[in-house]
Short mmCIF file of C-alpha atoms in Angstrom, two decimals:
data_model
loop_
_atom_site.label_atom_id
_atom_site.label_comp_id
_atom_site.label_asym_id
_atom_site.label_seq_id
_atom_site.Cartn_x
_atom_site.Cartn_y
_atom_site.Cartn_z
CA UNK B 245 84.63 163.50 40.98
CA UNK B 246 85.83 160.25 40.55
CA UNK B 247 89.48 160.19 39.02
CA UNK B 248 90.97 157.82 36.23
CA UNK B 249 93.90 156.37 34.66
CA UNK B 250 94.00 154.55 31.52
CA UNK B 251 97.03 153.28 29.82
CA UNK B 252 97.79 153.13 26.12
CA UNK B 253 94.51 155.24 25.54
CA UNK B 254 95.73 157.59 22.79
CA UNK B 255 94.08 155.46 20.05
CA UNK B 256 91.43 152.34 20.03
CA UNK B 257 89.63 150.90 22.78
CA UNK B 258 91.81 153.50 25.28
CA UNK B 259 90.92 156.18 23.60
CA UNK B 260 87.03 155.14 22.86
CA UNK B 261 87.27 154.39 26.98
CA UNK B 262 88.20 157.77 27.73
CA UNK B 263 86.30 159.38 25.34
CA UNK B 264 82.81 157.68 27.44
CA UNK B 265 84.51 158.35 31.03
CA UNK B 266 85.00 162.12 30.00
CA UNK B 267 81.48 162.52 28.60
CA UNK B 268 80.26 160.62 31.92
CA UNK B 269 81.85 163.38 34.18
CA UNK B 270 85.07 161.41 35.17
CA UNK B 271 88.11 163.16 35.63
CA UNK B 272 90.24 160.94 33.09
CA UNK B 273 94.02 161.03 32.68
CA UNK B 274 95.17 159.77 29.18
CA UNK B 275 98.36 158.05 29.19
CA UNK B 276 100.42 156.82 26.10
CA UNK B 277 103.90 155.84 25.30
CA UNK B 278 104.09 158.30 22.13
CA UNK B 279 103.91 162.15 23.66
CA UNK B 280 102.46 163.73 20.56
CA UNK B 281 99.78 161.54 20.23
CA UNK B 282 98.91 161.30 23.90
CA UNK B 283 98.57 165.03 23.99
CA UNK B 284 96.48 165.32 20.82
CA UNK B 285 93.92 162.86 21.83
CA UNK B 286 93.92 164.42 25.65
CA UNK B 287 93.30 167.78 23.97
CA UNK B 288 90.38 166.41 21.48
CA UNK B 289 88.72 164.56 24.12
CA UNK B 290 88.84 166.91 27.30
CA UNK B 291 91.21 164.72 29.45
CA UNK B 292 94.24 165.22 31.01
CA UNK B 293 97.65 163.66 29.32
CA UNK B 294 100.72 161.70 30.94
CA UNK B 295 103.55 160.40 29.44
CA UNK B 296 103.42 156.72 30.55
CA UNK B 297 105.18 153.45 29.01
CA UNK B 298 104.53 150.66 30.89
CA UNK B 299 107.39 148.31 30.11
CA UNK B 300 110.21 151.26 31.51
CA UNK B 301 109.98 151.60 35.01
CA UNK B 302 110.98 155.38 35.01
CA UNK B 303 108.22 156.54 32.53
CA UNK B 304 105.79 154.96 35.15
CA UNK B 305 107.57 156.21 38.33
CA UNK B 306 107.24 160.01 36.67
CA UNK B 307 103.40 159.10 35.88
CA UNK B 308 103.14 158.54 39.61
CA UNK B 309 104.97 161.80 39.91
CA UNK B 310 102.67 163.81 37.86
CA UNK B 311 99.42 162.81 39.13
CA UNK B 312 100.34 163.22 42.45
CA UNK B 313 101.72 166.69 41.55
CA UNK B 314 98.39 167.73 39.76
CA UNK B 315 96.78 166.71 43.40
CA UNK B 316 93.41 164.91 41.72
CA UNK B 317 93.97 161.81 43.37
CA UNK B 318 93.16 158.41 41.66
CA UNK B 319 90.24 156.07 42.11
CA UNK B 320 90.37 153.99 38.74
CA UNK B 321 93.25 152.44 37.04
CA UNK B 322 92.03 150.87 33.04
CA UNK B 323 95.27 148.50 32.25
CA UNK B 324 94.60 148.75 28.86
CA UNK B 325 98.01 148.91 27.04
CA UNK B 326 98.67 146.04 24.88
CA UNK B 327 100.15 144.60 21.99
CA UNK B 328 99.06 141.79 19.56
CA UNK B 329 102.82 139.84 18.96
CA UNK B 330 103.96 138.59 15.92
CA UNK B 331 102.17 136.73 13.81
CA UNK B 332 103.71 132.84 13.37
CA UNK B 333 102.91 129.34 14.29
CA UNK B 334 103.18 128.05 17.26
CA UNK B 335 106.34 125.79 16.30
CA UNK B 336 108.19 128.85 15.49
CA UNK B 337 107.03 131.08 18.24
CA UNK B 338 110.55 131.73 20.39
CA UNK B 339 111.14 132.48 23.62
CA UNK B 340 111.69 136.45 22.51
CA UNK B 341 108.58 136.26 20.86
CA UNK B 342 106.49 136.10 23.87
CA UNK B 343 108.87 137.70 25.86
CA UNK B 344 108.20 140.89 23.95
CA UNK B 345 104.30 140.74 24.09
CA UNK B 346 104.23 139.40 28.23
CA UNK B 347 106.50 143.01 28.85
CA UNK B 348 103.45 145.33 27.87
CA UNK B 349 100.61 142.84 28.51
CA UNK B 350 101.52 140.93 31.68
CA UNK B 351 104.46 142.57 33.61
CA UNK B 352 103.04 146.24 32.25
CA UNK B 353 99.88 145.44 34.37
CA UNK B 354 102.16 144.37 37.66
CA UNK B 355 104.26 147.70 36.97
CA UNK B 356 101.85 149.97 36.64
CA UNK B 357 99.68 148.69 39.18
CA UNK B 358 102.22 148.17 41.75
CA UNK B 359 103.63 151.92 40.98
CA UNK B 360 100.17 153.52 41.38
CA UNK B 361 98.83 151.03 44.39
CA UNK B 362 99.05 154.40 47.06
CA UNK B 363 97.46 156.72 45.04
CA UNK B 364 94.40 153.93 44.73
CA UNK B 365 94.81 153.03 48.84
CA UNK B 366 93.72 156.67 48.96
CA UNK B 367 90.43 156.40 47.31
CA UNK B 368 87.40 155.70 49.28
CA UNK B 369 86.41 153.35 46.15
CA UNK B 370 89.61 152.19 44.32
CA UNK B 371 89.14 150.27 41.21
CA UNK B 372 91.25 148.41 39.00
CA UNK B 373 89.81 147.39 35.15
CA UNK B 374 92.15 145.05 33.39
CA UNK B 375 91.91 144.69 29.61
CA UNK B 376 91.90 140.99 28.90
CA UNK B 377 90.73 138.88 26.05
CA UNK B 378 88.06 136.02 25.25
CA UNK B 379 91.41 134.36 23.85
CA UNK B 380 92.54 134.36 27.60
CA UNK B 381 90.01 132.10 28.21
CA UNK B 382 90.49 128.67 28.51
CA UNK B 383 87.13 127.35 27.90
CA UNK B 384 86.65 129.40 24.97
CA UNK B 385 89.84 128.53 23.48
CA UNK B 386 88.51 124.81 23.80
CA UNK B 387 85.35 125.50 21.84
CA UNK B 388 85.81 124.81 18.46
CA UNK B 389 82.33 126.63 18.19
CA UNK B 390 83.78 129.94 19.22
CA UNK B 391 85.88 132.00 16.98
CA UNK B 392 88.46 131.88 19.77
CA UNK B 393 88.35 128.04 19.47
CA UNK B 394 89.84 128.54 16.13
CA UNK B 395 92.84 130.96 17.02
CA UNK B 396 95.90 129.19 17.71
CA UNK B 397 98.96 131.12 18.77
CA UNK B 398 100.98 131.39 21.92
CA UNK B 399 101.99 134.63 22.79
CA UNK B 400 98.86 137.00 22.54
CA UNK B 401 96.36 134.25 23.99
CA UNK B 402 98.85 133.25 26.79
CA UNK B 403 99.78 136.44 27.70
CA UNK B 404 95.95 137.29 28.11
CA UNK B 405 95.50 134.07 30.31
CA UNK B 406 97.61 135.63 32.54
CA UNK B 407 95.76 138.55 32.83
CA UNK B 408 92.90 137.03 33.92
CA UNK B 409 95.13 135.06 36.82
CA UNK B 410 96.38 138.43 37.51
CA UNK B 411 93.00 139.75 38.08
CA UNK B 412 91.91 137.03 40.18
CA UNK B 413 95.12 137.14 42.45
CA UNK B 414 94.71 141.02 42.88
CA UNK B 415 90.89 141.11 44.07
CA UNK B 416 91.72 138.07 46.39
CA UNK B 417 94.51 140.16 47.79
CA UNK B 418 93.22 143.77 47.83
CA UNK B 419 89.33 142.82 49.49
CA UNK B 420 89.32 147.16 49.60
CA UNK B 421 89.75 146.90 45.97
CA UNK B 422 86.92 146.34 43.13
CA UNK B 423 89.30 144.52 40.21
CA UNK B 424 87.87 142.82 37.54
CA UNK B 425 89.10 142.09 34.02
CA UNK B 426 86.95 143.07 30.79
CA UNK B 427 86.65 141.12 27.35
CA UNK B 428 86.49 143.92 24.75
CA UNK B 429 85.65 141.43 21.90
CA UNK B 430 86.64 141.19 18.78
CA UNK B 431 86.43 144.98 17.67
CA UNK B 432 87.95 147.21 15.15
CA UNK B 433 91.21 148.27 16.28
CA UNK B 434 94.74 148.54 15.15
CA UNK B 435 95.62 145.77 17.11
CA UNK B 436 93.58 143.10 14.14
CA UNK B 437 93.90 145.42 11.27
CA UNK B 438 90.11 146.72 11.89
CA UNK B 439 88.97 143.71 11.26
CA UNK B 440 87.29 142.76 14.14
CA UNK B 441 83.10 142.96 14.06
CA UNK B 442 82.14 145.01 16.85
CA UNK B 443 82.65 148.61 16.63
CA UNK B 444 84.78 150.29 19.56
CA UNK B 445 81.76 151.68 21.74
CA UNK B 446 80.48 148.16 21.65
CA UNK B 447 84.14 147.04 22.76
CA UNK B 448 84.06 149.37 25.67
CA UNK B 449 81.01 148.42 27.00
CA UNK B 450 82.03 146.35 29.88
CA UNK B 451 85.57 148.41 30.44
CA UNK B 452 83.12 151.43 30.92
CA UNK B 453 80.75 150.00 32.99
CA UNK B 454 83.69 148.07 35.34
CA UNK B 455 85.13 151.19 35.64
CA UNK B 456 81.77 153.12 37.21
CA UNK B 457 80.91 150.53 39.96
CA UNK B 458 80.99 151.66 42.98
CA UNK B 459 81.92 149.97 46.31
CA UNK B 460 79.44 147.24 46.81
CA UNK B 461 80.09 146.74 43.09
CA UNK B 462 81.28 142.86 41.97
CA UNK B 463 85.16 141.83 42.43
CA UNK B 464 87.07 139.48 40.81
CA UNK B 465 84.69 138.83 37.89
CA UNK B 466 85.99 138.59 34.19
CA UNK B 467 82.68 139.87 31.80
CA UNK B 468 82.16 141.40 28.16
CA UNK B 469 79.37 143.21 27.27
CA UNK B 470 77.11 139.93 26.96
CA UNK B 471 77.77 139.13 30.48
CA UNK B 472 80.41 136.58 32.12
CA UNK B 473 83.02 135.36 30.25
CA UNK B 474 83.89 131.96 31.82
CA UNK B 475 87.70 131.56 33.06
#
């Protein structure tokens, strides 16, 4: 049975992920930041819980801890934690600003990954899913025709940029690895207010299907559920 991880999956598209893993026979491991949450949605869904932040290094060190206790391995890691930022124009963005959005979307995904990097070494078809954005992409964000051509802000869309980079510089450097980065969409979550105008299946699709290749599946690739989503 294949084993996964997803981070900041008690609500939204982590939660909707796990949700379609579980029913798909995956054994999934539901990790949050907030405890009581984490363990209701485990519980509701049929998935195991950990405790995980992924901006403290000793919440993700005892993640490692408690996986590796529970003996079930770990084939797939979803970096799916994330925050939107605050919400000003790019004159006033600050330094602090993105500071506080790069912690859980940028350095959360080196963290993490770096923390959990034996436990996937052990698989005999380690994956790695990484939870971008179509406002990480550069030709998008240059295509006044797209709705991301008409966002403008620097921390969210920067901090998904590097993502992507991330992605790329992992599947280069891991060639045992499959690690590709998913564009969820814009979808209903928290994260816009549930305004977005795909539902959260739709904005799983292509975390859910990245997540169930197997090892002759595609590597550094960045797709939503329409296909590729250019760099």
């Amino acid at each position: 049975m294949t084993t996964t991880l997803i981070t900041g999956a008690n609500k939204g598209i982590g939660r909707e992920t796990a949700r379609r893993l579980v029913e798909a026979g995956q054994d999934v491991w539901l990790g949050a930041r907030d405890s009581a949450a984490g363990q209701a949605a485990a519980e509701a869904l049929g998935a195991r819980f950990v405790q995980l932040d992924v901006t403290d290094d000793a919440s993700v060190a005892a993640a490692v801890q408690t996986i590796r206790a529970a003996g079930t391995g770990l084939d797939v890691l979803i970096n799916n934690a994330g925050v939107g930022g605050a919400v000003r124009s790019v004159p006033e963005t600050t330094v602090d600003d993105l500071a506080a959005v790069f912690d859980t979307n940028v350095f959360g995904i080196v963290r993490v990954t770096r923390a959990f990097l034996p436990l996937l070494e052990a698989s005999e078809n380690p994956v790695i899913v990484n939870v971008s954005s179509g406002l990480g992409s550069l030709t998008r964000t240059n295509d006044p025709e797209r709705a991301e051509g008409r966002f403008t802000a620097l921390d969210y869309p920067s901090s998904k940029a590097a993502v992507t980079m991330l992605t790329s510089q992992y599947a280069r450097a891991l060639p045992g690895f499959r690690v590709n980065a998913a564009d969820p969409g814009y979808t209903a979550t928290d994260l816009n207010g549930n305004s977005g105008t795909q539902t959260v299946t739709e904005g799983t699709d292509a975390i859910v299907a990245l997540a169930q290749i197997g090892a002759d599946g595609p590597t550094n690739t960045f797709t939503d559920r329409h296909g590729v989503v250019p760099w």
